[in-house]
XYZ file of C-alpha atoms in Angstrom:
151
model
C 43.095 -33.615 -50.675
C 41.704 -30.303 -50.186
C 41.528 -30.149 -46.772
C 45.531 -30.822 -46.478
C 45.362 -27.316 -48.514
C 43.651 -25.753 -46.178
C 45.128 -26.522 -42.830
C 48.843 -26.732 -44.436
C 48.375 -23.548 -47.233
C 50.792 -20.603 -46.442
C 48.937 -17.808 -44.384
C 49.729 -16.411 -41.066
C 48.588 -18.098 -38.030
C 45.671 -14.972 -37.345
C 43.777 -16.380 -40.456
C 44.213 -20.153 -39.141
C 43.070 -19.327 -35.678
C 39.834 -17.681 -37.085
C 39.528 -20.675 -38.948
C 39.607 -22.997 -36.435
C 37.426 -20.795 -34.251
C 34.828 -20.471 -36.683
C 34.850 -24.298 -37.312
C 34.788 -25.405 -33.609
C 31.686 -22.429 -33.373
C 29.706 -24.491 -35.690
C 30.393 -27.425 -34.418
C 28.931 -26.555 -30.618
C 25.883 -24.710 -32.738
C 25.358 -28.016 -33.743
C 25.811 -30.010 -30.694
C 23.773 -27.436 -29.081
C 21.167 -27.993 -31.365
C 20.944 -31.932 -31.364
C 20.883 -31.348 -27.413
C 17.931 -28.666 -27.367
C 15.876 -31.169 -30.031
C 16.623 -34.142 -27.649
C 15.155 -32.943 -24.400
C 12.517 -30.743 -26.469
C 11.126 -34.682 -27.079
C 11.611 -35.626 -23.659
C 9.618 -32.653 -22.458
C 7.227 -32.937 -25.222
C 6.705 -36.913 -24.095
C 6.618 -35.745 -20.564
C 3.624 -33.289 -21.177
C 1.922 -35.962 -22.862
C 2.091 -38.570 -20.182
C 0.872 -35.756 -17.577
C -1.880 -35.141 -20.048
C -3.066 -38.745 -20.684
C -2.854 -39.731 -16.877
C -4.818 -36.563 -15.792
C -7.314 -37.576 -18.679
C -7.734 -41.090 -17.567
C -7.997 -39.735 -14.026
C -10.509 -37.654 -15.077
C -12.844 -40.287 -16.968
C -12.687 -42.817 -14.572
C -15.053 -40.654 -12.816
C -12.948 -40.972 -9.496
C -13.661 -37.004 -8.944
C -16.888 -35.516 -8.125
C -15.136 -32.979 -7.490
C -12.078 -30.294 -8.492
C -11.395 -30.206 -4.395
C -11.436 -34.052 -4.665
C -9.016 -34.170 -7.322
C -6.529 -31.552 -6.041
C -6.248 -33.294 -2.407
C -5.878 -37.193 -4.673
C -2.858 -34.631 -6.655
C -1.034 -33.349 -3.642
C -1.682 -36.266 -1.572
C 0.508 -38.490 -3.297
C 4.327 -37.518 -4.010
C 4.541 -39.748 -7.086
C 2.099 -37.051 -9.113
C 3.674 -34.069 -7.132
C 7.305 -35.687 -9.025
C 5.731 -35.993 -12.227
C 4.709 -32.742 -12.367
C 8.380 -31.215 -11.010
C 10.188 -33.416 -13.392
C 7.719 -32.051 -16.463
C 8.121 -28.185 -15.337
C 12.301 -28.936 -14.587
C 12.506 -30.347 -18.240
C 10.255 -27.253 -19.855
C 12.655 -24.314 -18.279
C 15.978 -27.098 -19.018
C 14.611 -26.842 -22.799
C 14.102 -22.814 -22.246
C 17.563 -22.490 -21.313
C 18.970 -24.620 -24.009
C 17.190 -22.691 -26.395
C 18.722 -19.587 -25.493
C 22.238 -20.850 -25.038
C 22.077 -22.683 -28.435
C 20.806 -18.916 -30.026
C 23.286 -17.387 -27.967
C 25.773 -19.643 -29.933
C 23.910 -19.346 -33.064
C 24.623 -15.936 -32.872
C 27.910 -15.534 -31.514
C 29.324 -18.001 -35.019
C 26.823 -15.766 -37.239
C 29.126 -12.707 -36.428
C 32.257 -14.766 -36.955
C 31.109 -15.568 -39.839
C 30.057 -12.862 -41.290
C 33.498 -11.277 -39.783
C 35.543 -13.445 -41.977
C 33.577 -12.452 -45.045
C 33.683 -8.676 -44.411
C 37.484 -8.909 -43.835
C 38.139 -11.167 -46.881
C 40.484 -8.661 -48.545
C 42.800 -7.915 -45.268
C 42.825 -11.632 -44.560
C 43.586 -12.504 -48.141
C 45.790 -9.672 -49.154
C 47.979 -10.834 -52.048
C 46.938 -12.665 -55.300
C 48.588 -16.014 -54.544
C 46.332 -15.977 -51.371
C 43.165 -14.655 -53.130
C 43.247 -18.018 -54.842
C 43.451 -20.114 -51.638
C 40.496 -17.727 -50.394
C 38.415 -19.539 -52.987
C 39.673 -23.272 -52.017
C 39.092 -22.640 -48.701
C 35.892 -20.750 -49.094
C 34.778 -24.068 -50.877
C 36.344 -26.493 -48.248
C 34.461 -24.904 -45.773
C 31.208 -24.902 -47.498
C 31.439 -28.714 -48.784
C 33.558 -29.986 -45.373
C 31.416 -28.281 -42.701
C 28.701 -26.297 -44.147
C 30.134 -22.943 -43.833
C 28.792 -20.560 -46.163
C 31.733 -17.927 -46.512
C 30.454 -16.329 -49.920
C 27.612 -14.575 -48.431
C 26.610 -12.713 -45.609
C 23.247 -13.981 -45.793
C 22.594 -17.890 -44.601
């Protein structure tokens, strides 16, 4: 019901653009984010498979020697993988990180765009009072705070 307000509510097509752009902002913040936590669990497993099979390597009592060990580590390709795929996954989760802030960021100062130009995008009275439906939609629909500046 409200939502038909919002998308079909007289205002010029500037406001519904920013709108839209604000909404589809949030949503790649949050695909961004489910991404980033997803291979930050890979990576994390990874680490703790390297970890464990070092460990087990190590208390088998195989190695005398560090020497021993390093030659048994480079020796076969299989470890020399398992280690590539672990340090590949940790700077894959650094960059997702800073693309996903980068995003973060970028729909922060959208956001907090729309709210300092409330009173230019919401000029007349009539409009005011679709500011506050659509100030709500967007908080209960997506989880857009337009009120405050603040999170």
């Amino acid at each position: 019901m409200m939502e038909n307000k919002v998308i079909d509510f007289e205002s010029d097509e500037t406001l519904q653009y920013i709108l839209a752009s604000v909404i589809k902002r949030k949503e790649t913040v949050n695909k961004l984010k489910a991404k980033e936590k997803k291979w930050k669990l890979l990576f994390l497993a990874s680490v703790t498979a390297v970890i464990s099979y070092f460990f087990f390597i190590f208390q088998s009592g195989f190695f005398t020697t560090f020497s021993e060990f390093f030659s048994f580590l480079l020796g076969n390709m299989g470890h020399l993988m398992f280690l590539l795929l672990t340090v590949s996954l940790y700077f894959y989760t650094v960059q997702l990180q800073k693309k996903s802030e980068k995003a973060e960021k970028t729909f922060q100062d959208l956001r907090c765009e729309i709210i300092k130009r409330s009173k230019e995008l919401w000029a007349t009275p009539e409009t005011w009072e679709h500011r506050k439906e659509t100030f709500r939609w967007m908080q209960l629909t997506y989880g857009i705070n337009l009120y405050h500046e603040n999170k």
